[in-house]
Coordinates of C-alpha atoms and ligand atoms in Angstrom, one line a residue:
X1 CA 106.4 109.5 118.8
X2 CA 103.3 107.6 119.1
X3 CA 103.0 104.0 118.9
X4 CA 100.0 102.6 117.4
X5 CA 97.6 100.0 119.0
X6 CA 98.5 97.3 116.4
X7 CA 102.1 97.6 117.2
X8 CA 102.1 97.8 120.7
X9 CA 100.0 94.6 120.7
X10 CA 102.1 92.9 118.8
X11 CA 105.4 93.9 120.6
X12 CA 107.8 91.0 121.4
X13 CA 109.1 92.3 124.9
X14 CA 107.6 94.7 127.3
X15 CA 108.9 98.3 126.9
X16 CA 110.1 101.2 129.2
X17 CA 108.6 103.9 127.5
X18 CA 105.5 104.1 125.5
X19 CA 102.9 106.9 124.0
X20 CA 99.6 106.2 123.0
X21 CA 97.0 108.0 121.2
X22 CA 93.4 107.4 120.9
X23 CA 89.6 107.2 122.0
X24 CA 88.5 105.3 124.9
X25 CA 85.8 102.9 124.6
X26 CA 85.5 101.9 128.3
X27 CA 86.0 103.0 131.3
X28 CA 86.4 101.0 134.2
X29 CA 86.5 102.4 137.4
X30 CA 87.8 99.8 140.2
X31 CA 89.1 100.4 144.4
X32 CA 92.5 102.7 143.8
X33 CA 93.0 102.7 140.3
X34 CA 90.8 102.4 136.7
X35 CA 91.0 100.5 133.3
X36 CA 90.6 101.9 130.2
X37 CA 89.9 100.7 127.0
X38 CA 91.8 102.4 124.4
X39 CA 91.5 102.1 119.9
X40 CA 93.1 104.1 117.6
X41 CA 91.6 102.3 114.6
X42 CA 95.0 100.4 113.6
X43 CA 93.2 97.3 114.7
X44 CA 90.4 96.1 115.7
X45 CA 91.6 95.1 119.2
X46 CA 91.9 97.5 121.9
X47 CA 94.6 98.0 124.1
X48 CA 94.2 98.1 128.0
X49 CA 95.5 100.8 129.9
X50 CA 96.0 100.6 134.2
X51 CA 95.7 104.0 135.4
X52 CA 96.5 104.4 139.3
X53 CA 95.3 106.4 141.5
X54 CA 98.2 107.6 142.7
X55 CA 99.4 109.3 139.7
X56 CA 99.8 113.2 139.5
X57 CA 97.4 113.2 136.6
X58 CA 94.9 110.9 137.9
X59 CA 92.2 113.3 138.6
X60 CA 92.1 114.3 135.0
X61 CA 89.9 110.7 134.6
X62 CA 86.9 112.0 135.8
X63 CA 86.7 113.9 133.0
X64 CA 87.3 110.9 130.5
X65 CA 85.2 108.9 129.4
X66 CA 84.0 106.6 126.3
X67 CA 84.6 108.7 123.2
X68 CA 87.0 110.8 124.5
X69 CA 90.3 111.3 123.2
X70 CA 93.6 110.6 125.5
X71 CA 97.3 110.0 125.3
X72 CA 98.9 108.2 128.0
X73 CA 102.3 107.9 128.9
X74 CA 103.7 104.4 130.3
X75 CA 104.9 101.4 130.2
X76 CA 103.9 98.1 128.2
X77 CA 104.0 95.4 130.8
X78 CA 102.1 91.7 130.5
X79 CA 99.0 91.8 131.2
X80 CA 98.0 89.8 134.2
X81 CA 94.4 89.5 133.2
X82 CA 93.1 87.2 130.3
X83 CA 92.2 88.3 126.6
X84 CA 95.3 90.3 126.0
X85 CA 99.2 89.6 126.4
X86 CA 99.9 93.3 127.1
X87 CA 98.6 96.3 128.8
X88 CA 100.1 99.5 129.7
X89 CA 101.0 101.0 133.4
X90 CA 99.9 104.8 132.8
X91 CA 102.3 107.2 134.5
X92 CA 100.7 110.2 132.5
X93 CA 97.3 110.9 131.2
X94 CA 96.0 113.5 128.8
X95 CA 92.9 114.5 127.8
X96 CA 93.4 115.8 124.2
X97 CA 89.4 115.6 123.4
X98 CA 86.5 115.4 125.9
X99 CA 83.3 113.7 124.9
X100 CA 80.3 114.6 127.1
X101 CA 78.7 111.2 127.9
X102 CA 75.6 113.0 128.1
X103 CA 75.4 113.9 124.2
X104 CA 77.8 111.3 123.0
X105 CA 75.8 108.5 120.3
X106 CA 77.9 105.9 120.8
X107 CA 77.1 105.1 124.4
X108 CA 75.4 101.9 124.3
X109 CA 77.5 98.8 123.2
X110 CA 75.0 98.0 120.3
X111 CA 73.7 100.5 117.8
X112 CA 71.4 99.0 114.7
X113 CA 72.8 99.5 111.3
X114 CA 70.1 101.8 110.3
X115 CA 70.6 104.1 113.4
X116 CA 74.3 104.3 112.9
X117 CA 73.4 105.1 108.9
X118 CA 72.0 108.1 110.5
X119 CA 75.6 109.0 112.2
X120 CA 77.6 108.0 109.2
X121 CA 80.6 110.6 110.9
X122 CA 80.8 108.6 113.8
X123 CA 80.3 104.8 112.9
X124 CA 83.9 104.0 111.8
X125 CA 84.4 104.4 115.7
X126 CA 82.5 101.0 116.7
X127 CA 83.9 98.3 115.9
X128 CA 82.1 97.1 112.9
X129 CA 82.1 100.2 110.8
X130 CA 86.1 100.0 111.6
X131 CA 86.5 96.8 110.5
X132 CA 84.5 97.6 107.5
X133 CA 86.9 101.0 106.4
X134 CA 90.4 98.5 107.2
X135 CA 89.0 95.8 104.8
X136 CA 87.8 98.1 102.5
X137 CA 91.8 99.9 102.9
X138 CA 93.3 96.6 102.5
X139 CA 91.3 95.2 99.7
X140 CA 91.9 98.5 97.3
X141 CA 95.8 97.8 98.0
X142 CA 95.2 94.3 96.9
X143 CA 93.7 95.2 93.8
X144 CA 96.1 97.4 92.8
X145 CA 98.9 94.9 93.6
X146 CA 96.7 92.0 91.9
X147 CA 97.0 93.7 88.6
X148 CA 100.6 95.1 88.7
X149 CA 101.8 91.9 89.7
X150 CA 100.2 90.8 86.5
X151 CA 101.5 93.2 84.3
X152 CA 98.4 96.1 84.0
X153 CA 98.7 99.8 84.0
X154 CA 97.0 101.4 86.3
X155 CA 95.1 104.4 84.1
X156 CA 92.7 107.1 85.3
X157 CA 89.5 107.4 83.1
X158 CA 87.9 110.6 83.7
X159 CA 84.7 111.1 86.0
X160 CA 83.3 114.2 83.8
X161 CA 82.1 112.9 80.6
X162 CA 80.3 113.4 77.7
X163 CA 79.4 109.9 76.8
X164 CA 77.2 107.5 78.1
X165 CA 79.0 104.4 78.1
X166 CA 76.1 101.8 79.2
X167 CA 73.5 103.1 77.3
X168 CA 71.1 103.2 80.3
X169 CA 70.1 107.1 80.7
X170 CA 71.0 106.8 84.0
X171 CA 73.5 109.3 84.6
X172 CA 73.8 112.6 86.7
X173 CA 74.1 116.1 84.6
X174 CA 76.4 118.2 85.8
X175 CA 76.2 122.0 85.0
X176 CA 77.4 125.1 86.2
X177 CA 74.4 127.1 84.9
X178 CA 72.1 128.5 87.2
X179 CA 69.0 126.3 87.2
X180 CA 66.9 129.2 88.4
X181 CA 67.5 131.1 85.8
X182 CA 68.1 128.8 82.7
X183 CA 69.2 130.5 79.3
X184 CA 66.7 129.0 76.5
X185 CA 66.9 129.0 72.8
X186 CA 63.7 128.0 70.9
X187 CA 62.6 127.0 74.0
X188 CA 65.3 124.4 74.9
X189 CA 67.8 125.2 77.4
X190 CA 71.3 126.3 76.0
X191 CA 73.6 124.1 76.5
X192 CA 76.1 126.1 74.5
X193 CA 76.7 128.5 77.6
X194 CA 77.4 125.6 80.1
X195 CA 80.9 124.9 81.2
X196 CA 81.7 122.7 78.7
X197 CA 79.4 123.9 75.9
X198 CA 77.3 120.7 75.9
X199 CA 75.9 118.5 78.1
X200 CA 78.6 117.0 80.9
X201 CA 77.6 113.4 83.0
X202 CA 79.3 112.0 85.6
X203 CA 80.8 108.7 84.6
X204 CA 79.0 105.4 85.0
X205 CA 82.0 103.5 83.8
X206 CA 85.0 103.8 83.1
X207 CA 85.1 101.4 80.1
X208 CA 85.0 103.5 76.5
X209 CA 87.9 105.5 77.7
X210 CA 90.1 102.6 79.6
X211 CA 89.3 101.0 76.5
X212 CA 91.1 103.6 73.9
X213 CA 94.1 103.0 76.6
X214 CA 94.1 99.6 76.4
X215 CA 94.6 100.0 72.6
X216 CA 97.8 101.4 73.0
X217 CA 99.4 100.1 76.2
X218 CA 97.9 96.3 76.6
X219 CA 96.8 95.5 80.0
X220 CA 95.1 98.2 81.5
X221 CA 92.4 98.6 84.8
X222 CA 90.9 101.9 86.0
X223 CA 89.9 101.7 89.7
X224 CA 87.7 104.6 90.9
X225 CA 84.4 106.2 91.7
X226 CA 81.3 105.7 89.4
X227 CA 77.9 107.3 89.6
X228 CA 74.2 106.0 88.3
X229 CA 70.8 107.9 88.9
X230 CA 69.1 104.8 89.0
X231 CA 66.3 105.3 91.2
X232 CA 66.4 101.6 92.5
X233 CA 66.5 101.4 96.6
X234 CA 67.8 98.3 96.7
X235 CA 70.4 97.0 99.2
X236 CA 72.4 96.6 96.4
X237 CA 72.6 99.7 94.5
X238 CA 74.5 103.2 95.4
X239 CA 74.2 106.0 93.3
X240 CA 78.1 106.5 94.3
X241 CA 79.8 103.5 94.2
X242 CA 83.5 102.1 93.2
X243 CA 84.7 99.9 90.2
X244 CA 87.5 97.6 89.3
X245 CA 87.5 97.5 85.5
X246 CA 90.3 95.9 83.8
X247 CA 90.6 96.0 80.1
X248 CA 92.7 93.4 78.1
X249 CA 94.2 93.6 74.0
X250 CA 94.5 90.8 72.6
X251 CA 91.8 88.8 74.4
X252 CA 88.5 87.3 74.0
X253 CA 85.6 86.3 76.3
X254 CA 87.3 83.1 77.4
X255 CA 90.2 85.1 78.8
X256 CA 88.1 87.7 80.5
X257 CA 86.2 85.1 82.0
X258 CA 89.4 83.4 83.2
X259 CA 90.9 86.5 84.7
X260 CA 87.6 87.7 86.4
X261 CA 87.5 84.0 88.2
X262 CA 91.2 83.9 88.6
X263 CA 90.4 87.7 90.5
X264 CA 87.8 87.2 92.3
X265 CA 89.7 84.2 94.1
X266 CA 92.8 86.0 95.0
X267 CA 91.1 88.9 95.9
X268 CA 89.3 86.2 98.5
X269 CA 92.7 84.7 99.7
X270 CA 93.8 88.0 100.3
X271 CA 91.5 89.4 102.7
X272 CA 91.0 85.7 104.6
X273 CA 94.9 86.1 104.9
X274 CA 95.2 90.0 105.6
X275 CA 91.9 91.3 107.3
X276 CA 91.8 87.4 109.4
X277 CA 90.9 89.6 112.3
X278 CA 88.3 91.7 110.9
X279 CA 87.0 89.3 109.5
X280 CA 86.4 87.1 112.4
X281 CA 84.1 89.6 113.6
X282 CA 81.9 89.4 110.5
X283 CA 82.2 85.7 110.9
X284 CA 81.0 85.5 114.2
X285 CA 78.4 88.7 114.5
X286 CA 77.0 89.5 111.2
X287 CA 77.2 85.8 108.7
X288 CA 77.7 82.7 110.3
X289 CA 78.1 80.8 107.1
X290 CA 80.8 83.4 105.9
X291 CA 84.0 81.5 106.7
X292 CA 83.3 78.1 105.1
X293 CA 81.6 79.9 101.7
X294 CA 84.9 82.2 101.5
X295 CA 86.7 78.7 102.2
X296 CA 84.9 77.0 99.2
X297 CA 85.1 79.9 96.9
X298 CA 88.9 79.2 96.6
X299 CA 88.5 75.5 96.6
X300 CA 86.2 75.1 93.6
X301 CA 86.0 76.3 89.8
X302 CA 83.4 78.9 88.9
X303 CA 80.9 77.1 87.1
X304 CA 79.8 78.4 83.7
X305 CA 75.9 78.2 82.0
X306 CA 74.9 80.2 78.8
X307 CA 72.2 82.3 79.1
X308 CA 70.4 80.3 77.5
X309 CA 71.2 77.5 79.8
X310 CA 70.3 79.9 83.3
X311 CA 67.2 79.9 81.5
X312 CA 66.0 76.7 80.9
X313 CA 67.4 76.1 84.7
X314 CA 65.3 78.8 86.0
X315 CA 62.2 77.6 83.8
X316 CA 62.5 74.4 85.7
X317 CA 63.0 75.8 88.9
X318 CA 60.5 74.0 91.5
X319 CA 60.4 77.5 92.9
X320 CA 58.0 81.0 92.1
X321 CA 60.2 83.7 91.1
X322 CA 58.4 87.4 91.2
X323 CA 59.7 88.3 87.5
X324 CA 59.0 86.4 84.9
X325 CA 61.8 84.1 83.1
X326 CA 62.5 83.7 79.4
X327 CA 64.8 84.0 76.5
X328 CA 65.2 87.8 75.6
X329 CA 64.4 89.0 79.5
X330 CA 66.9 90.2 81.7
X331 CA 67.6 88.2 85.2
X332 CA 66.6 89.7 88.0
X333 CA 68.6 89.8 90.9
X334 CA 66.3 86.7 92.2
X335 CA 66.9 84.7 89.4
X336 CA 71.0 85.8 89.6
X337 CA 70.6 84.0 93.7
X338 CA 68.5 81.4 92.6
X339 CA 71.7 80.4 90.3
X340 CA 74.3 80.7 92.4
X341 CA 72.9 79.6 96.1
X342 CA 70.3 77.1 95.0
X343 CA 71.3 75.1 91.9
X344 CA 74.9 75.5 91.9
X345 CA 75.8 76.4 95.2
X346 CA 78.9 78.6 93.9
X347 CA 79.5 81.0 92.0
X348 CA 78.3 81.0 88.7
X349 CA 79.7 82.8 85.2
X350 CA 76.6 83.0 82.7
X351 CA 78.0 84.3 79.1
X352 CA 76.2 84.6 75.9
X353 CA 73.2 86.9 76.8
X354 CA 70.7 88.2 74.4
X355 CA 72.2 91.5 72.3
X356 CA 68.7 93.3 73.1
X357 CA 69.4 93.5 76.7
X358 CA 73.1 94.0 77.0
X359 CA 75.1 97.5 75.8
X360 CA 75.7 98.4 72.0
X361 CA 79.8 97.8 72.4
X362 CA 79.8 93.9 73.3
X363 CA 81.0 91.6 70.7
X364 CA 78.0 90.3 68.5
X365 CA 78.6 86.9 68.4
X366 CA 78.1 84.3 65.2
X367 CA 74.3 83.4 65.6
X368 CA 73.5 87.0 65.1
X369 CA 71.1 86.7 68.6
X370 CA 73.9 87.0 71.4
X371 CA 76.6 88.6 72.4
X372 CA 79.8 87.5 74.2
X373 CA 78.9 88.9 77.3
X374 CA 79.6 87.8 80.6
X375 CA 78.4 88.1 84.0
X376 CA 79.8 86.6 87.5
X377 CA 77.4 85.6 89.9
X378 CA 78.1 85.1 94.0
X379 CA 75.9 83.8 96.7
X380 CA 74.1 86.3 98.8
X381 CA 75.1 89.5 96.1
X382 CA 74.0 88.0 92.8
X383 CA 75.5 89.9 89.9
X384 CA 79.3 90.5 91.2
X385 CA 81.2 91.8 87.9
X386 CA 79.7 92.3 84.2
X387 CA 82.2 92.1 81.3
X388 CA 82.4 91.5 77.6
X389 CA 84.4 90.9 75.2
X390 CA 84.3 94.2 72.9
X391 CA 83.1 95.1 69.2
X392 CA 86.0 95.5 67.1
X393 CA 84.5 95.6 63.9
X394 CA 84.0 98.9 62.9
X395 CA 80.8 98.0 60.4
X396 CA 79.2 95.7 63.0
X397 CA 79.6 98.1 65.8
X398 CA 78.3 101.2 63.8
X399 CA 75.0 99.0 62.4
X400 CA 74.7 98.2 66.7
X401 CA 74.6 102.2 67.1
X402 CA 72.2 102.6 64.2
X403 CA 69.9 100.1 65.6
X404 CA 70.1 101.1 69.3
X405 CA 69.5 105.4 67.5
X406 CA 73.1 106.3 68.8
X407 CA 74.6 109.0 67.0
X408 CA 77.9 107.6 65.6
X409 CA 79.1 111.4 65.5
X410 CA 79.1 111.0 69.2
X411 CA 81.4 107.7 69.5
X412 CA 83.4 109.2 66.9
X413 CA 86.7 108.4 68.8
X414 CA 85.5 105.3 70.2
X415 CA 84.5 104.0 66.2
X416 CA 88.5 105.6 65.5
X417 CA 89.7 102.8 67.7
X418 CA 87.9 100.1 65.4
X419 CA 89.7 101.9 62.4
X420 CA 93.4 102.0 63.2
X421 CA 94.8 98.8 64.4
X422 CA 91.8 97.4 65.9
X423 CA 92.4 94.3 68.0
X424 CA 90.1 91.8 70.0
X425 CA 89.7 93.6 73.2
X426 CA 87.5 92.3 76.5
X427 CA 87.1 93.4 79.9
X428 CA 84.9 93.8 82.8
X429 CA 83.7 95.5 86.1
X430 CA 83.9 94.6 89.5
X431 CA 81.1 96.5 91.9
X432 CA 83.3 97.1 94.8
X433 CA 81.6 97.4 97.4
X434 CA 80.2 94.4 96.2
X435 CA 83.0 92.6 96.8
X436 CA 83.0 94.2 100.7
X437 CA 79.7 92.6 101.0
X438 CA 80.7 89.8 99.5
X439 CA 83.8 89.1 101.8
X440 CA 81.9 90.4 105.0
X441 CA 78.6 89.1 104.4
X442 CA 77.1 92.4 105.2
X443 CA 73.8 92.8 103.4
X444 CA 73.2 96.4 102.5
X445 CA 75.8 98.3 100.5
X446 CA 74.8 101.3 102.8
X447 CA 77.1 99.5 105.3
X448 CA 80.7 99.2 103.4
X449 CA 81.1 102.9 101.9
X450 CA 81.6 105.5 104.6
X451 CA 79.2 107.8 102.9
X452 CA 76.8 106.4 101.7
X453 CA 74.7 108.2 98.5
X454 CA 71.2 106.4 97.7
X455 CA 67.8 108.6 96.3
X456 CA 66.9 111.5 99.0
X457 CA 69.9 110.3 101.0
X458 CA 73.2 113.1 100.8
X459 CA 73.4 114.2 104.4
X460 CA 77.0 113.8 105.0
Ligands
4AD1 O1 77.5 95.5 84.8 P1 77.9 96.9 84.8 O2 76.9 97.9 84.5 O3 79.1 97.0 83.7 C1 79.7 98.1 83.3 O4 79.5 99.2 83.7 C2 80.8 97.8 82.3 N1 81.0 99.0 81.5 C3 82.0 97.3 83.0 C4 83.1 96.9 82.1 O5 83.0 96.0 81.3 N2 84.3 97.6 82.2 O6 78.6 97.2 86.2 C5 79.7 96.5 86.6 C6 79.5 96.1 88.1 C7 78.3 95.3 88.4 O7 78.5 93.9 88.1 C8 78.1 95.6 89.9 O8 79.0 94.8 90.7 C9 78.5 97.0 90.0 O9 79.3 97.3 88.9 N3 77.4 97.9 90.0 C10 76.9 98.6 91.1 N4 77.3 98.5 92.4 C11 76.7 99.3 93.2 N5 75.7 100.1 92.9 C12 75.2 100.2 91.7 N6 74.2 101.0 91.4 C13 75.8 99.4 90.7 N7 75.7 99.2 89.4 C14 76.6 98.3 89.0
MG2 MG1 75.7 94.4 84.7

């Protein structure tokens, strides 16, 4: 049985006998024996390995080199040199996977980001890109323990849908009919003959449905893949990208506000006490200020403007913003920074937004104008999560339709939930690979999702 990197480094006494598997990052060739450096992507650290030159299997090493894959047979021993407490004494070494140095991309010790975009099947092999995918592992374990511990169900909202939940037209179709060959009646294409019998989407959200859930079994979140055809290259927006959305009976925008703050700082705690060595290396290589505004994210509250607050703070701002600020426009993600890095230095939860610019199911709230929506903002990302609390009026919510020209017919089952046993619902999303860029400081969202999926980018 192999053991892994992370073990074997952490081992409390040296040991006889040991396997390891993995690729070598270095090879050091020295007077009578060589080093190499070994991962297997437990850990970031790799683990040295003393190869002889009087072993039987020595020989095979001229064939090994960075990128290759090995096993090696030996013992762990201390290491005598500095920067690791143990190394292994190879008595064996295999070559399982060769890597011609000629043709291999990972050569050099530093790749840009935008290169290694390019060789998104070989990244998680640097160190970085590792680090990235363990976070990213560790993080989606933490949510899921986050909410059980707290008493949600975990529910899965589907990712074929009929319904556009945010009202943006930005989703993908999805059809089985053959485009080059599209059946027509009255010159529109027949959607009765499609695989469903009317038009399919992918899923922007998993809301409406976690929503209906919610309804019946209390505290709910749905934690999976999302899709939006917004054509926006940003650094911050993927067409594929994943979302924490937690939906709550029995609550109102003050309780969704208090769990999405309360989340947001354990989710923190948890990596700075799970990923500490990962992280370090985004600390030190990619965001020197990471550590200390982590640090001060648990330290402080969130603070808390109305919208219409943000906006007479941003009309006051000593500072030329590239869209223009007022009551009734959306912020930008400029404005969102300008918030949350500049005047209050933290993050930031601005509620009560205009109903014109937020979707048709948020709660409209007394003053007719606003809704009780909510939205956290973080330094460096801007817009983090976006919640509500939820219409549960059945006449309010189907006049919202009629003015936005939404067919009730279509939220038919979604207006049913208003009509038996309605309660006060709220909930929100969390981008998360926001939150990876958020806790690593990494700057384009291209960079903490193995595959990336942006406009005219699907390669891998
Ligand atoms: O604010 P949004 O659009 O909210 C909703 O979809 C609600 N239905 C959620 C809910 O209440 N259950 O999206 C939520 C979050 C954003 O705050 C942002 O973090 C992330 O999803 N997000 C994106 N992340 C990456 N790429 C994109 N294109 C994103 N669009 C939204
Ligand atoms: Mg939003």
């Amino acid at each position: 049985m192999r053991t892994k990197i992370k073990d074997a480094l952490n081992a409390i006494e040296p040991q006889d006998e040991i396997l390891i598997k993995g690729w070598v990052r270095t090879k050091r060739e020295a007077k009578g024996f060589s080093f190499l450096e070994i991962n297997d992507g437990s850990c970031l650290q790799n683990l040295q390995v003393v190869v002889d030159g009087d072993i039987p299997t020595y020989p095979v090493l001229e064939k090994i080199g960075t990128g290759a894959a090995v096993k090696v047979r030996g013992s762990l021993v201390e290491s005598p040199g500095k920067g690791q407490k143990w190394e292994v004494q190879a008595r064996e070494v295999e070559l399982i996977g060769y890597a011609d140095p000629k043709t291999y991309p990972l050569q050099k010790k530093r790749h840009s980001d935008e290169f290694l975009r390019t060789i998104a099947h070989l990244r998680p092999r640097t160190n970085k890109y590792g680090a990235i995918n363990r976070i990213r592992a560790e993080l989606s374990f933490a949510i899921h323990r986050y909410f059980h511990d707290k008493g949600f169900w975990y529910i899965h909202t589907p990712i074929l849908t009929g319904s556009d939940c945010e009202g943006a037209g930005e989703m993908f179709q999805v059809t089985t009919l053959n485009l080059n060959q599209l059946p027509k009646v009255s010159g529109q294409v027949d959607l009765s003959q499609d695989f469903f019998g009317k038009k399919a989407l992918l899923t922007v959200s998993g809301q409406l449905e976690a929503e209906a859930l919610a309804c019946a079994l209390g505290d709910v979140y749905t934690f999976g893949p999302t899709f939006r055809a917004e054509n926006s290259n940003t650094p911050r927006h993927a067409a594929e990208f994943w979302m924490i959305e937690p939906e709550m009976a029995f609550a109102d925008l003050e309780d969704d506000m208090v769990l999405a703050e309360d989340c947001v700082k354990k989710l923190v705690s948890y990596a700075l006490k799970h990923c500490a060595q990962d992280l370090d290396l985004f600390a030190r290589f990619v965001d020197k200020g990471l550590s200390s505004r982590l640090e001060n994210i648990l330290k402080e509250d969130f603070v808390r403007l109305s919208y219409k607050e943000a906006v007479s703070i941003l009309k006051r701002a000593r500072k030329k913003f590239e869209f223009p600020v007022g009551f009734g426009l959306d912020l930008q993600t400029e404005h969102e920074r300008y918030l949350t890095e500049e005047y209050c230095k933290k993050p930031v939860i601005v509620y009560d937004y205009p109903k014109e610019i937020k979707a048709f199911y948020m709660r409209l709230n007394d003053d007719g104008q606003t809704v009780a929506a909510m939205d956290v903002l973080v330094p460096k990302i801007g817009e983090l999560i976006g919640g509500s609390q939820r219409e549960e009026r059945v006449d309010v919510l189907e006049s919202r339709l009629k003015d936005l020209g939404l067919s009730k017919d279509e939220y038919w089952w979604y207006l049913d939930l208003r009509r038996f046993g309605s309660v006060p619902h709220a909930g929100f999303g969390m981008g998360f690979e926001r939150l990876l860029m958020f806790l690593t400081g990494v700057s384009n969202i291209r960079d903490v999702i193995p595959f990336p999926r942006t406009p005219k980018h699907l390669e891998f």
